[in-house]
């Protein structure tokens, strides 16, 4: 099973992935946690370069680099884990490309559709947890936690477009998306997520 976590900057994905992983491991599941961009040695090396402050990267170049990382990620990490019956928790996946490069960078979604089909080999998330927060609150949280990278430092209008895209994706696919208020207390969010994940696993007979 593939469970993805999505959301704008500062929504708290990393914390909730760690809490869910620990919960599932305690229940006896074999869990793989990974992330995009990155996830592999190749991907992590490119991630550092792609997100470097001051790096001049055009929208199409950015998209193609993300897709190259995803192709390796699917082949090396995600597909083998799924084939061996493990639960994969992924910090961002295909939806992030539609939100950031499609809406944020204004790249035609038809191009993204074609590339995603090529690199994912038909793999789609069984469940996507969208941590919802306003752009203002999210960026404030992110700025307080550590230095911001090249994409995080984009102007507010960029992040507003990303947020709007995530909202639209969730509305269009309500069976896959589980939207959680990211301003709730961490333990409350965790309880909501674990309840949803436990029910989803049961529905798949896992």
PDB file of C-alpha atoms in Angstrom:
ATOM      1  CA  UNK A   1       0.000   0.000   0.000  1.00  0.00           C
ATOM      2  CA  UNK A   2       1.215   3.473  -0.895  1.00  0.00           C
ATOM      3  CA  UNK A   3       0.210   6.313   1.428  1.00  0.00           C
ATOM      4  CA  UNK A   4       1.343   9.783   0.418  1.00  0.00           C
ATOM      5  CA  UNK A   5       1.459  12.982   2.425  1.00  0.00           C
ATOM      6  CA  UNK A   6       0.925  16.305   0.682  1.00  0.00           C
ATOM      7  CA  UNK A   7       0.597  19.961   1.596  1.00  0.00           C
ATOM      8  CA  UNK A   8       2.204  23.350   1.308  1.00  0.00           C
ATOM      9  CA  UNK A   9       5.337  24.404   3.156  1.00  0.00           C
ATOM     10  CA  UNK A  10       5.111  24.281   6.946  1.00  0.00           C
ATOM     11  CA  UNK A  11       2.097  21.956   7.102  1.00  0.00           C
ATOM     12  CA  UNK A  12       3.849  19.387   9.322  1.00  0.00           C
ATOM     13  CA  UNK A  13       4.144  16.416   6.982  1.00  0.00           C
ATOM     14  CA  UNK A  14       7.464  15.144   8.317  1.00  0.00           C
ATOM     15  CA  UNK A  15       6.243  14.998  11.917  1.00  0.00           C
ATOM     16  CA  UNK A  16       3.061  13.144  11.011  1.00  0.00           C
ATOM     17  CA  UNK A  17       4.882  10.647   8.778  1.00  0.00           C
ATOM     18  CA  UNK A  18       7.235   9.768  11.624  1.00  0.00           C
ATOM     19  CA  UNK A  19       4.353   9.335  14.067  1.00  0.00           C
ATOM     20  CA  UNK A  20       2.386   7.164  11.626  1.00  0.00           C
ATOM     21  CA  UNK A  21       5.441   5.024  10.861  1.00  0.00           C
ATOM     22  CA  UNK A  22       5.982   4.344  14.553  1.00  0.00           C
ATOM     23  CA  UNK A  23       2.292   3.503  15.002  1.00  0.00           C
ATOM     24  CA  UNK A  24       2.277   1.045  12.103  1.00  0.00           C
ATOM     25  CA  UNK A  25       5.527  -0.612  13.163  1.00  0.00           C
ATOM     26  CA  UNK A  26       4.094  -1.167  16.645  1.00  0.00           C
ATOM     27  CA  UNK A  27       1.161  -2.913  14.972  1.00  0.00           C
ATOM     28  CA  UNK A  28       3.548  -5.282  13.223  1.00  0.00           C
ATOM     29  CA  UNK A  29       3.562  -3.816   9.725  1.00  0.00           C
ATOM     30  CA  UNK A  30       6.689  -3.550   7.591  1.00  0.00           C
ATOM     31  CA  UNK A  31       6.987   0.127   6.687  1.00  0.00           C
ATOM     32  CA  UNK A  32       9.205   2.095   4.306  1.00  0.00           C
ATOM     33  CA  UNK A  33       9.359   5.885   4.667  1.00  0.00           C
ATOM     34  CA  UNK A  34      10.700   7.962   1.819  1.00  0.00           C
ATOM     35  CA  UNK A  35      10.391  11.391   0.231  1.00  0.00           C
ATOM     36  CA  UNK A  36      10.341  13.438  -2.935  1.00  0.00           C
ATOM     37  CA  UNK A  37      12.361  15.080  -4.181  1.00  0.00           C
ATOM     38  CA  UNK A  38      14.985  12.576  -3.089  1.00  0.00           C
ATOM     39  CA  UNK A  39      14.452   9.093  -1.717  1.00  0.00           C
ATOM     40  CA  UNK A  40      17.496   7.514  -3.399  1.00  0.00           C
ATOM     41  CA  UNK A  41      21.196   8.320  -3.466  1.00  0.00           C
ATOM     42  CA  UNK A  42      20.758   9.774  -6.948  1.00  0.00           C
ATOM     43  CA  UNK A  43      17.672  11.709  -5.904  1.00  0.00           C
ATOM     44  CA  UNK A  44      19.143  13.135  -2.719  1.00  0.00           C
ATOM     45  CA  UNK A  45      22.199  14.392  -4.612  1.00  0.00           C
ATOM     46  CA  UNK A  46      19.977  16.131  -7.159  1.00  0.00           C
ATOM     47  CA  UNK A  47      17.673  17.447  -4.423  1.00  0.00           C
ATOM     48  CA  UNK A  48      20.512  19.340  -2.793  1.00  0.00           C
ATOM     49  CA  UNK A  49      21.417  20.982  -6.084  1.00  0.00           C
ATOM     50  CA  UNK A  50      17.842  21.651  -7.222  1.00  0.00           C
ATOM     51  CA  UNK A  51      16.757  23.332  -3.988  1.00  0.00           C
ATOM     52  CA  UNK A  52      19.939  25.350  -3.510  1.00  0.00           C
ATOM     53  CA  UNK A  53      19.314  29.038  -2.915  1.00  0.00           C
ATOM     54  CA  UNK A  54      20.259  31.280  -5.803  1.00  0.00           C
ATOM     55  CA  UNK A  55      20.302  28.429  -8.310  1.00  0.00           C
ATOM     56  CA  UNK A  56      18.797  29.532 -11.633  1.00  0.00           C
ATOM     57  CA  UNK A  57      16.476  26.727 -12.736  1.00  0.00           C
ATOM     58  CA  UNK A  58      13.863  27.173 -15.462  1.00  0.00           C
ATOM     59  CA  UNK A  59      10.349  25.728 -14.971  1.00  0.00           C
ATOM     60  CA  UNK A  60      10.704  22.975 -17.600  1.00  0.00           C
ATOM     61  CA  UNK A  61      14.172  22.051 -16.374  1.00  0.00           C
ATOM     62  CA  UNK A  62      12.824  21.836 -12.824  1.00  0.00           C
ATOM     63  CA  UNK A  63      10.000  19.561 -13.947  1.00  0.00           C
ATOM     64  CA  UNK A  64      12.292  17.217 -15.870  1.00  0.00           C
ATOM     65  CA  UNK A  65      14.725  16.931 -12.966  1.00  0.00           C
ATOM     66  CA  UNK A  66      11.858  16.090 -10.622  1.00  0.00           C
ATOM     67  CA  UNK A  67      10.669  13.435 -13.057  1.00  0.00           C
ATOM     68  CA  UNK A  68      14.150  11.934 -13.380  1.00  0.00           C
ATOM     69  CA  UNK A  69      14.320  11.643  -9.594  1.00  0.00           C
ATOM     70  CA  UNK A  70      10.840  10.082  -9.512  1.00  0.00           C
ATOM     71  CA  UNK A  71      11.741   7.497 -12.141  1.00  0.00           C
ATOM     72  CA  UNK A  72      14.685   6.338 -10.043  1.00  0.00           C
ATOM     73  CA  UNK A  73      12.621   6.535  -6.861  1.00  0.00           C
ATOM     74  CA  UNK A  74       9.876   4.309  -8.253  1.00  0.00           C
ATOM     75  CA  UNK A  75      12.321   1.735  -9.654  1.00  0.00           C
ATOM     76  CA  UNK A  76      14.657   1.614  -6.664  1.00  0.00           C
ATOM     77  CA  UNK A  77      12.426   2.184  -3.626  1.00  0.00           C
ATOM     78  CA  UNK A  78       8.668   2.326  -4.140  1.00  0.00           C
ATOM     79  CA  UNK A  79       7.990  -0.550  -6.534  1.00  0.00           C
ATOM     80  CA  UNK A  80      10.212  -3.120  -4.754  1.00  0.00           C
ATOM     81  CA  UNK A  81       8.681  -2.203  -1.392  1.00  0.00           C
ATOM     82  CA  UNK A  82       5.126  -2.547  -2.694  1.00  0.00           C
ATOM     83  CA  UNK A  83       5.928  -5.829  -4.428  1.00  0.00           C
ATOM     84  CA  UNK A  84       7.237  -7.238  -1.148  1.00  0.00           C
ATOM     85  CA  UNK A  85       4.026  -6.295   0.681  1.00  0.00           C
ATOM     86  CA  UNK A  86       5.350  -3.342   2.645  1.00  0.00           C
ATOM     87  CA  UNK A  87       3.489  -0.135   3.428  1.00  0.00           C
ATOM     88  CA  UNK A  88       5.175   2.859   1.824  1.00  0.00           C
ATOM     89  CA  UNK A  89       4.796   6.294   3.413  1.00  0.00           C
ATOM     90  CA  UNK A  90       5.957   8.929   0.947  1.00  0.00           C
ATOM     91  CA  UNK A  91       6.462  12.621   1.691  1.00  0.00           C
ATOM     92  CA  UNK A  92       5.106  14.087  -1.581  1.00  0.00           C
ATOM     93  CA  UNK A  93       4.527  12.228  -4.822  1.00  0.00           C
ATOM     94  CA  UNK A  94       2.725  12.914  -8.109  1.00  0.00           C
ATOM     95  CA  UNK A  95       0.199  15.378  -6.687  1.00  0.00           C
ATOM     96  CA  UNK A  96       3.033  17.693  -5.679  1.00  0.00           C
ATOM     97  CA  UNK A  97       4.075  18.005  -9.312  1.00  0.00           C
ATOM     98  CA  UNK A  98       0.619  19.177 -10.360  1.00  0.00           C
ATOM     99  CA  UNK A  99       0.566  21.652  -7.479  1.00  0.00           C
ATOM    100  CA  UNK A 100       4.102  23.043  -7.669  1.00  0.00           C
ATOM    101  CA  UNK A 101       5.134  22.715 -11.297  1.00  0.00           C
ATOM    102  CA  UNK A 102       1.656  22.653 -12.835  1.00  0.00           C
ATOM    103  CA  UNK A 103      -0.047  25.424 -10.886  1.00  0.00           C
ATOM    104  CA  UNK A 104       2.931  27.110  -9.248  1.00  0.00           C
ATOM    105  CA  UNK A 105       5.153  27.196 -12.367  1.00  0.00           C
ATOM    106  CA  UNK A 106       2.186  27.255 -14.794  1.00  0.00           C
ATOM    107  CA  UNK A 107       3.353  24.231 -16.800  1.00  0.00           C
ATOM    108  CA  UNK A 108       0.710  22.521 -18.930  1.00  0.00           C
ATOM    109  CA  UNK A 109      -0.791  19.624 -16.981  1.00  0.00           C
ATOM    110  CA  UNK A 110      -0.919  17.521 -20.148  1.00  0.00           C
ATOM    111  CA  UNK A 111       2.872  17.468 -20.181  1.00  0.00           C
ATOM    112  CA  UNK A 112       2.886  16.451 -16.505  1.00  0.00           C
ATOM    113  CA  UNK A 113       0.296  13.719 -17.178  1.00  0.00           C
ATOM    114  CA  UNK A 114       2.456  12.181 -19.896  1.00  0.00           C
ATOM    115  CA  UNK A 115       5.666  12.257 -17.867  1.00  0.00           C
ATOM    116  CA  UNK A 116       3.999  10.914 -14.730  1.00  0.00           C
ATOM    117  CA  UNK A 117       2.570   7.956 -16.649  1.00  0.00           C
ATOM    118  CA  UNK A 118       6.044   7.158 -17.947  1.00  0.00           C
ATOM    119  CA  UNK A 119       7.895   7.300 -14.649  1.00  0.00           C
ATOM    120  CA  UNK A 120       5.335   5.875 -12.199  1.00  0.00           C
ATOM    121  CA  UNK A 121       4.516   2.769 -14.281  1.00  0.00           C
ATOM    122  CA  UNK A 122       0.911   2.932 -13.159  1.00  0.00           C
ATOM    123  CA  UNK A 123       1.606   3.254  -9.437  1.00  0.00           C
ATOM    124  CA  UNK A 124      -0.920   5.511  -7.703  1.00  0.00           C
ATOM    125  CA  UNK A 125      -1.393   6.267  -4.010  1.00  0.00           C
ATOM    126  CA  UNK A 126      -4.047   4.230  -2.218  1.00  0.00           C
ATOM    127  CA  UNK A 127      -4.502   7.096   0.224  1.00  0.00           C
ATOM    128  CA  UNK A 128      -3.293  10.692   0.179  1.00  0.00           C
ATOM    129  CA  UNK A 129      -3.262  12.693   3.399  1.00  0.00           C
ATOM    130  CA  UNK A 130      -3.435  16.421   2.719  1.00  0.00           C
ATOM    131  CA  UNK A 131      -2.419  18.579   5.658  1.00  0.00           C
ATOM    132  CA  UNK A 132      -4.296  21.828   5.153  1.00  0.00           C
ATOM    133  CA  UNK A 133      -3.007  25.181   6.359  1.00  0.00           C
ATOM    134  CA  UNK A 134      -3.075  28.749   5.085  1.00  0.00           C
ATOM    135  CA  UNK A 135      -0.063  29.988   3.140  1.00  0.00           C
ATOM    136  CA  UNK A 136       0.636  32.675   5.726  1.00  0.00           C
ATOM    137  CA  UNK A 137       0.688  30.267   8.663  1.00  0.00           C
ATOM    138  CA  UNK A 138       2.629  27.621   6.762  1.00  0.00           C
ATOM    139  CA  UNK A 139       5.383  29.967   5.615  1.00  0.00           C
ATOM    140  CA  UNK A 140       5.616  31.500   9.079  1.00  0.00           C
ATOM    141  CA  UNK A 141       6.123  28.050  10.584  1.00  0.00           C
ATOM    142  CA  UNK A 142       8.685  27.137   7.945  1.00  0.00           C
ATOM    143  CA  UNK A 143      10.674  30.328   8.406  1.00  0.00           C
ATOM    144  CA  UNK A 144      10.819  29.768  12.161  1.00  0.00           C
ATOM    145  CA  UNK A 145      12.087  26.174  11.899  1.00  0.00           C
ATOM    146  CA  UNK A 146      15.183  26.561   9.672  1.00  0.00           C
ATOM    147  CA  UNK A 147      16.598  28.250   6.583  1.00  0.00           C
ATOM    148  CA  UNK A 148      14.263  28.144   3.601  1.00  0.00           C
ATOM    149  CA  UNK A 149      15.301  26.615   0.279  1.00  0.00           C
ATOM    150  CA  UNK A 150      14.926  27.979  -3.259  1.00  0.00           C
ATOM    151  CA  UNK A 151      11.316  26.894  -3.718  1.00  0.00           C
ATOM    152  CA  UNK A 152      10.233  27.777  -0.189  1.00  0.00           C
ATOM    153  CA  UNK A 153      11.534  31.310  -0.767  1.00  0.00           C
ATOM    154  CA  UNK A 154       9.238  31.863  -3.763  1.00  0.00           C
ATOM    155  CA  UNK A 155       6.834  34.796  -3.585  1.00  0.00           C
ATOM    156  CA  UNK A 156       3.533  34.393  -1.753  1.00  0.00           C
ATOM    157  CA  UNK A 157       1.514  34.305  -4.984  1.00  0.00           C
ATOM    158  CA  UNK A 158       3.388  31.149  -6.039  1.00  0.00           C
ATOM    159  CA  UNK A 159       2.485  29.394  -2.786  1.00  0.00           C
ATOM    160  CA  UNK A 160      -1.120  30.584  -3.099  1.00  0.00           C
ATOM    161  CA  UNK A 161      -1.336  28.894  -6.494  1.00  0.00           C
ATOM    162  CA  UNK A 162       0.119  25.706  -5.012  1.00  0.00           C
ATOM    163  CA  UNK A 163      -2.436  25.754  -2.188  1.00  0.00           C
ATOM    164  CA  UNK A 164      -5.294  26.328  -4.619  1.00  0.00           C
ATOM    165  CA  UNK A 165      -4.127  23.394  -6.722  1.00  0.00           C
ATOM    166  CA  UNK A 166      -4.032  21.074  -3.708  1.00  0.00           C
ATOM    167  CA  UNK A 167      -7.561  22.136  -2.758  1.00  0.00           C
ATOM    168  CA  UNK A 168      -8.751  21.370  -6.303  1.00  0.00           C
ATOM    169  CA  UNK A 169      -7.035  17.970  -6.397  1.00  0.00           C
ATOM    170  CA  UNK A 170      -8.693  16.981  -3.115  1.00  0.00           C
ATOM    171  CA  UNK A 171     -12.108  18.112  -4.328  1.00  0.00           C
ATOM    172  CA  UNK A 172     -11.741  16.134  -7.558  1.00  0.00           C
ATOM    173  CA  UNK A 173     -10.701  12.894  -5.843  1.00  0.00           C
ATOM    174  CA  UNK A 174     -12.398  12.793  -2.416  1.00  0.00           C
ATOM    175  CA  UNK A 175     -12.169   9.002  -2.136  1.00  0.00           C
ATOM    176  CA  UNK A 176      -8.367   9.097  -2.211  1.00  0.00           C
ATOM    177  CA  UNK A 177      -7.727  12.344  -0.362  1.00  0.00           C
ATOM    178  CA  UNK A 178      -8.106  12.722   3.398  1.00  0.00           C
ATOM    179  CA  UNK A 179      -7.896  16.403   4.321  1.00  0.00           C
ATOM    180  CA  UNK A 180      -6.780  17.280   7.845  1.00  0.00           C
ATOM    181  CA  UNK A 181      -6.643  20.689   9.506  1.00  0.00           C
ATOM    182  CA  UNK A 182      -2.903  21.165  10.056  1.00  0.00           C
ATOM    183  CA  UNK A 183      -3.457  23.836  12.729  1.00  0.00           C
ATOM    184  CA  UNK A 184      -4.809  21.261  15.182  1.00  0.00           C
ATOM    185  CA  UNK A 185      -2.550  19.902  17.912  1.00  0.00           C
ATOM    186  CA  UNK A 186      -0.003  17.346  16.724  1.00  0.00           C
ATOM    187  CA  UNK A 187      -1.522  14.478  18.721  1.00  0.00           C
ATOM    188  CA  UNK A 188      -5.030  15.290  17.483  1.00  0.00           C
ATOM    189  CA  UNK A 189      -3.842  15.242  13.862  1.00  0.00           C
ATOM    190  CA  UNK A 190      -2.049  11.953  14.513  1.00  0.00           C
ATOM    191  CA  UNK A 191      -5.195  10.383  15.975  1.00  0.00           C
ATOM    192  CA  UNK A 192      -7.255  11.461  12.953  1.00  0.00           C
ATOM    193  CA  UNK A 193      -4.658  10.056  10.561  1.00  0.00           C
ATOM    194  CA  UNK A 194      -4.228   6.736  12.356  1.00  0.00           C
ATOM    195  CA  UNK A 195      -7.984   6.193  12.456  1.00  0.00           C
ATOM    196  CA  UNK A 196      -8.233   6.840   8.715  1.00  0.00           C
ATOM    197  CA  UNK A 197      -5.220   4.657   7.903  1.00  0.00           C
ATOM    198  CA  UNK A 198      -6.439   1.777  10.084  1.00  0.00           C
ATOM    199  CA  UNK A 199      -9.822   1.882   8.345  1.00  0.00           C
ATOM    200  CA  UNK A 200      -8.168   2.020   4.926  1.00  0.00           C
ATOM    201  CA  UNK A 201      -5.945  -0.971   5.708  1.00  0.00           C
ATOM    202  CA  UNK A 202      -8.982  -2.912   6.885  1.00  0.00           C
ATOM    203  CA  UNK A 203     -10.876  -2.044   3.679  1.00  0.00           C
ATOM    204  CA  UNK A 204      -7.986  -3.524   1.650  1.00  0.00           C
ATOM    205  CA  UNK A 205      -7.847  -6.596   3.879  1.00  0.00           C
ATOM    206  CA  UNK A 206      -4.364  -5.749   5.150  1.00  0.00           C
TER     207      UNK A 206
END
